[in-house]
mmCIF file of C-alpha atoms in Angstrom:
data_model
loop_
_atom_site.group_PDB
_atom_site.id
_atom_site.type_symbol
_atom_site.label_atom_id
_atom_site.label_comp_id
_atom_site.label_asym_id
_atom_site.label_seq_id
_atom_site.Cartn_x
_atom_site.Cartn_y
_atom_site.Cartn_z
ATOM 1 C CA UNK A 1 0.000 0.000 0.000
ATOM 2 C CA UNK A 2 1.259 3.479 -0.401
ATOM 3 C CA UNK A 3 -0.485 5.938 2.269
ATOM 4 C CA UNK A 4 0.918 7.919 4.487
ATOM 5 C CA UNK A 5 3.451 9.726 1.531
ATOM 6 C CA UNK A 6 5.233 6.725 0.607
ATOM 7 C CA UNK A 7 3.870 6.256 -3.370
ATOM 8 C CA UNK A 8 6.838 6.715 -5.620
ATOM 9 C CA UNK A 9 5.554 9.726 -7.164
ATOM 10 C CA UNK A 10 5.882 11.550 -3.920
ATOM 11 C CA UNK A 11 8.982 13.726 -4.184
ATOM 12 C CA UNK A 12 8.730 16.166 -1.059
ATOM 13 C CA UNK A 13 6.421 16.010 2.085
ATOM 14 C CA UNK A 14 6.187 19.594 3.902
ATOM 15 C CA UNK A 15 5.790 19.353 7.547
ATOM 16 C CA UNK A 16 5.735 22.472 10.702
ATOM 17 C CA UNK A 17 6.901 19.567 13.154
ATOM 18 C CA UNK A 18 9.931 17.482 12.824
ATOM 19 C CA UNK A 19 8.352 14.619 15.221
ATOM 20 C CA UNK A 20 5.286 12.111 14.614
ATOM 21 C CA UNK A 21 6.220 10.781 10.843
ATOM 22 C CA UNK A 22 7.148 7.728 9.594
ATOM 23 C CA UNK A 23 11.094 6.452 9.018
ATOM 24 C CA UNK A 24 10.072 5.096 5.501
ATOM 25 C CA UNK A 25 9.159 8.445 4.414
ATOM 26 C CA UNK A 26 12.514 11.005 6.318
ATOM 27 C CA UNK A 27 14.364 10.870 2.990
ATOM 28 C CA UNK A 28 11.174 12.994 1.423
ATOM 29 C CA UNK A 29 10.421 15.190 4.153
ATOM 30 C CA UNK A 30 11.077 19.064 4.662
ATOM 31 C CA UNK A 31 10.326 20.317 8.053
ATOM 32 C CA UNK A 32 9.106 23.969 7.838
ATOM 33 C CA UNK A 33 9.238 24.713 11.733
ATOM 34 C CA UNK A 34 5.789 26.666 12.230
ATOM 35 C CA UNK A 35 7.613 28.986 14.511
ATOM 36 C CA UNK A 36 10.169 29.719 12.256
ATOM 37 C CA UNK A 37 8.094 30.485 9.811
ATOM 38 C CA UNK A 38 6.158 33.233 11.753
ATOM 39 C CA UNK A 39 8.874 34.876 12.529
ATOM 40 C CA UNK A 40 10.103 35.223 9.312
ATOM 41 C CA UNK A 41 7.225 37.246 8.168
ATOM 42 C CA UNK A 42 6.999 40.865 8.382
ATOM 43 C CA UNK A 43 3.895 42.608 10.148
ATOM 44 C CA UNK A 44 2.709 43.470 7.172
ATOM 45 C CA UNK A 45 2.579 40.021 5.923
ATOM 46 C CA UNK A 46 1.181 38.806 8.832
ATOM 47 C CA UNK A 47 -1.898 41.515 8.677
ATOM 48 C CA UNK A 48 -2.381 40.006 4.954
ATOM 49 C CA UNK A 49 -2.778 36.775 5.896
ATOM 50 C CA UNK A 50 -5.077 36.974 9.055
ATOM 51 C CA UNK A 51 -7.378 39.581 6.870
ATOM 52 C CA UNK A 52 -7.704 36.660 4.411
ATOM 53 C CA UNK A 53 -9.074 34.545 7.312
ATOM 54 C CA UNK A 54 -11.092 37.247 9.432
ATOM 55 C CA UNK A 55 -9.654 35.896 12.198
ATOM 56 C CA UNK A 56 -9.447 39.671 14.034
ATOM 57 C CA UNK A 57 -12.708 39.604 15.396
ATOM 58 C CA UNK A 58 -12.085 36.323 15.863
ATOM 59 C CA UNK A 59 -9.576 37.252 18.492
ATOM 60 C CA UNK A 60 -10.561 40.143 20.229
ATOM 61 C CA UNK A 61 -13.406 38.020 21.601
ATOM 62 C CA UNK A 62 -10.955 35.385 23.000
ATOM 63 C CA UNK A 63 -9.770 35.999 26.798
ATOM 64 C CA UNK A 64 -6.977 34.311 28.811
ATOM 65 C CA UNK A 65 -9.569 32.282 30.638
ATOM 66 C CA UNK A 66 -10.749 30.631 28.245
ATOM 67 C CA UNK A 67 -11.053 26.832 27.062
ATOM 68 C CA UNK A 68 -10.387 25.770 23.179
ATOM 69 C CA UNK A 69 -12.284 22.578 22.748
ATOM 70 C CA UNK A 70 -10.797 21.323 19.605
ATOM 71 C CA UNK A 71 -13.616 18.621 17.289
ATOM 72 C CA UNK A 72 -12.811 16.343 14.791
ATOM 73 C CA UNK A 73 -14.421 15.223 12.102
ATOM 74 C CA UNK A 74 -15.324 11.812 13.254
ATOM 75 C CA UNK A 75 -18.958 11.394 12.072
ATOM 76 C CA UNK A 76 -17.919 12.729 8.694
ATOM 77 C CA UNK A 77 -15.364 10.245 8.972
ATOM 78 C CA UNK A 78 -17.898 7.262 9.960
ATOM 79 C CA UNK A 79 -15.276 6.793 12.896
ATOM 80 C CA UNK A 80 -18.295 7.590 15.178
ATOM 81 C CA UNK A 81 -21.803 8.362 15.518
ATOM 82 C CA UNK A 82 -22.840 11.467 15.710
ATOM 83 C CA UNK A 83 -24.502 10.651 19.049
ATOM 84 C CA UNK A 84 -21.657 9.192 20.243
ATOM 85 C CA UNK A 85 -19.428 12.115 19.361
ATOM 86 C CA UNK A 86 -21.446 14.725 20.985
ATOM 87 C CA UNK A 87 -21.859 12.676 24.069
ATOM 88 C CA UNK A 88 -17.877 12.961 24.248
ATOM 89 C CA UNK A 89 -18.112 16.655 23.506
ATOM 90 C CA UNK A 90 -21.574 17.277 26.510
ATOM 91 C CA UNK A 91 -19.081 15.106 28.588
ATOM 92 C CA UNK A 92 -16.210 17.471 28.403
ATOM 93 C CA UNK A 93 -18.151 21.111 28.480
ATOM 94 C CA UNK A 94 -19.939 19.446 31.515
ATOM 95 C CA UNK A 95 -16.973 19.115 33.650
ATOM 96 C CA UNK A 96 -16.048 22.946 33.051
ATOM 97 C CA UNK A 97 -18.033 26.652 32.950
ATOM 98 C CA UNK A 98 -19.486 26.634 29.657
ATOM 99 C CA UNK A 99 -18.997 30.222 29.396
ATOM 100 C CA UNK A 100 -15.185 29.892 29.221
ATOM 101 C CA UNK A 101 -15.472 27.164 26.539
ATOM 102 C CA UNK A 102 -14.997 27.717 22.572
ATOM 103 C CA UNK A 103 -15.528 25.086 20.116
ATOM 104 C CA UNK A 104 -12.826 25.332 17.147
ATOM 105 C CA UNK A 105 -14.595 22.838 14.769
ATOM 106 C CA UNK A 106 -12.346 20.648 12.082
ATOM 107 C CA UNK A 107 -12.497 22.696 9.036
ATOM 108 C CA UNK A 108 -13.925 18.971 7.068
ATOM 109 C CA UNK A 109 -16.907 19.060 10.132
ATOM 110 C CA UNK A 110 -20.528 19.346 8.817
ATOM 111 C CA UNK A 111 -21.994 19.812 11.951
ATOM 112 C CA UNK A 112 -23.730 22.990 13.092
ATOM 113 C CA UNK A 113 -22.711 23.339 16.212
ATOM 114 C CA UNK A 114 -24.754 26.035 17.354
ATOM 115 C CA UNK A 115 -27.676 23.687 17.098
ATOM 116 C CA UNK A 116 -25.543 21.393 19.555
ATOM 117 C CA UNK A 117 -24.640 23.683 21.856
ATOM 118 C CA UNK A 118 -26.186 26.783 21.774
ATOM 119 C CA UNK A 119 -25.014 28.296 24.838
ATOM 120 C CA UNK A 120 -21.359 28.068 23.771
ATOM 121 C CA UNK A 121 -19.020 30.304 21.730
ATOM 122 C CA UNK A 122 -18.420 28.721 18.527
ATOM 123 C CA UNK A 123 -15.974 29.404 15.893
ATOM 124 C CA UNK A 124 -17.733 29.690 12.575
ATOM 125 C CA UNK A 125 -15.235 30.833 10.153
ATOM 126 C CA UNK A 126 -12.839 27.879 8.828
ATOM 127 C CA UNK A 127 -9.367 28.632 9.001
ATOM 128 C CA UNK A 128 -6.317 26.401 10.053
ATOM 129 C CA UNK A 129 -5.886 26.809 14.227
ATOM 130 C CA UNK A 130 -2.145 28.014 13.569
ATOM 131 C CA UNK A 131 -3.554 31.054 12.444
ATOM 132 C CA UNK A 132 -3.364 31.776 15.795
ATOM 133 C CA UNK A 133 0.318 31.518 16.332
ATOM 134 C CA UNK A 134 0.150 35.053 14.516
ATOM 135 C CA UNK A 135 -1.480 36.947 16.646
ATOM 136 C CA UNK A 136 -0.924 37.036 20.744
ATOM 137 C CA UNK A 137 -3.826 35.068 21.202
ATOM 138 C CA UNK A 138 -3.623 32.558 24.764
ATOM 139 C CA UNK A 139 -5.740 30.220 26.509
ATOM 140 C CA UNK A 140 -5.782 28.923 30.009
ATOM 141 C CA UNK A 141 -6.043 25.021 28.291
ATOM 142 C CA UNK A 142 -6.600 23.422 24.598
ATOM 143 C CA UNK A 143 -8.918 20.055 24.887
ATOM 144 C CA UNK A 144 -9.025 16.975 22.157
ATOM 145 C CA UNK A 145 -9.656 13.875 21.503
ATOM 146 C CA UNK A 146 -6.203 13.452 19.345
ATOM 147 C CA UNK A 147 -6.081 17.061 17.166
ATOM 148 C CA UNK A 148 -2.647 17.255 16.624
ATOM 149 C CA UNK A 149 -3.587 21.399 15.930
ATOM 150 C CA UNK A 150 -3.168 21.468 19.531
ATOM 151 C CA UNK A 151 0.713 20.519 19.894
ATOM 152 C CA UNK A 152 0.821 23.851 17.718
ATOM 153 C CA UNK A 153 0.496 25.753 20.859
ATOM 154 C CA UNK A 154 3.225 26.233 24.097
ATOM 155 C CA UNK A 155 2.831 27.341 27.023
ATOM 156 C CA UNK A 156 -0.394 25.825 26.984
ATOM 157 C CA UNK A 157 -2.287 23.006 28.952
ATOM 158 C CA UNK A 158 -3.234 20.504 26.381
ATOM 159 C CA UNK A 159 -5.655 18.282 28.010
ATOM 160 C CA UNK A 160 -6.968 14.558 26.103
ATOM 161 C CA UNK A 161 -10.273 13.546 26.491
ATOM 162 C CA UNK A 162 -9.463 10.499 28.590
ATOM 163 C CA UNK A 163 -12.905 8.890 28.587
ATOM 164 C CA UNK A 164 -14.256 5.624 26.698
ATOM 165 C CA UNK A 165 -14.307 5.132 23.255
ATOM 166 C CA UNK A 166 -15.046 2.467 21.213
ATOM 167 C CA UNK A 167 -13.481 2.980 18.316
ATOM 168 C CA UNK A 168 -10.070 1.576 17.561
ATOM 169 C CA UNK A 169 -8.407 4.042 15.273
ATOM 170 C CA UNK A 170 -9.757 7.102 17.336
ATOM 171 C CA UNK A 171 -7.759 5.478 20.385
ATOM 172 C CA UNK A 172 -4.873 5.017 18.542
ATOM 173 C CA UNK A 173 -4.827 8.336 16.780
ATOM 174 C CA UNK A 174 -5.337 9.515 20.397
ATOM 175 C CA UNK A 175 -2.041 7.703 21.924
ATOM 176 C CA UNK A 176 -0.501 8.807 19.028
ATOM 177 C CA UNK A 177 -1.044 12.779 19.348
ATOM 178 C CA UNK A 178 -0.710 12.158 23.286
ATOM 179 C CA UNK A 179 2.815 10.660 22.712
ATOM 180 C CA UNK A 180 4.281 13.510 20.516
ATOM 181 C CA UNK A 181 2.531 15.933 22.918
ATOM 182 C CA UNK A 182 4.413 14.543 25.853
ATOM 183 C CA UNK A 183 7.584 14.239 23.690
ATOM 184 C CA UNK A 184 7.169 17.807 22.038
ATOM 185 C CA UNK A 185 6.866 19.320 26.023
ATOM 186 C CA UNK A 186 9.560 16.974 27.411
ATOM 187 C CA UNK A 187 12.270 18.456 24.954
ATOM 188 C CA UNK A 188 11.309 22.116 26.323
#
């Protein structure tokens, strides 16, 4: 089989993290270091970009307190139901004030959120979550499943939905991201 960037016709694989890829593909890949790369742009730049993704209003609703509950696109993915995924979602906004949460959907989600949870802040404009390595934009804690978005962020609490789930590749996508989390803060 050739997933995961190792079909012959692959040439390069561009990456922000040098950690969490495959040995049969290192020849091929070219590690862009995300924070690298934002600093290398000028301000100028950097207003360009986030004006393409409206993320400024975006941000000046955000406060230090808050929560960034990161989805996935698991029903779209058939990985779960969408009754099971929301009861992993009402599980986690449950155990925290629901007025310091905001939900960051996957930009492949469906789901209307707002019909879900109406009483939380949702993030309705798609854009890639290291948008918000350009701006100074902080959160007490970021909470997934397995997002790997959230190793994007330091300095932050990155907490992993530790309940049940009954889904194979979701729990091993989840050790996965937890591993090169706790690798990624270990080096530091």
């Amino acid at each position: 089989m050739d997933g995961f960037g190792t079909h012959p016709n692959i040439k390069e694989i561009y990456l922000s993290k040098k950690q969490g890829f495959s040995e049969s593909i290192k020849d091929k890949v070219i590690v862009n270091e995300l924070d690298t790369l934002v600093n290398s742009i000028n301000p100028d730049q950097k207003n360009k970009i986030l004006k393409m993704f409206n993320v400024h209003e975006i941000a000046n609703n955000i406060k230090e307190t808050d929560i960034l509950l990161l989805t996935e696109p698991f029903t779209e993915s058939f990985e779960l139901t969408l009754e099971e995924e929301l009861e992993i979602y009402n599980d986690i906004i449950s155990k925290h004030n629901p007025k310091d949460i905001i939900i960051k959907p996957h930009p492949r989600e469906t789901k209307d959120y707002k019909k879900y949870f109406p009483n939380i802040r949702i993030i309705t404009t798609p854009f890639p979550l290291e948008i918000f390595n350009l701006i100074d934009v902080k959160f007490k804690k970021i909470i997934t499943i397995h997002s790997s978005a959230a190793l994007n962020f330091k300095d932050v609490e990155v907490e992993f939905y530790e309940g049940e789930i009954n889904n194979e590749q979701v729990n091993a996508g989840r050790k996965q991201v937890k591993k090169q989390y706790y690798e990624m803060i270990n080096k530091n």
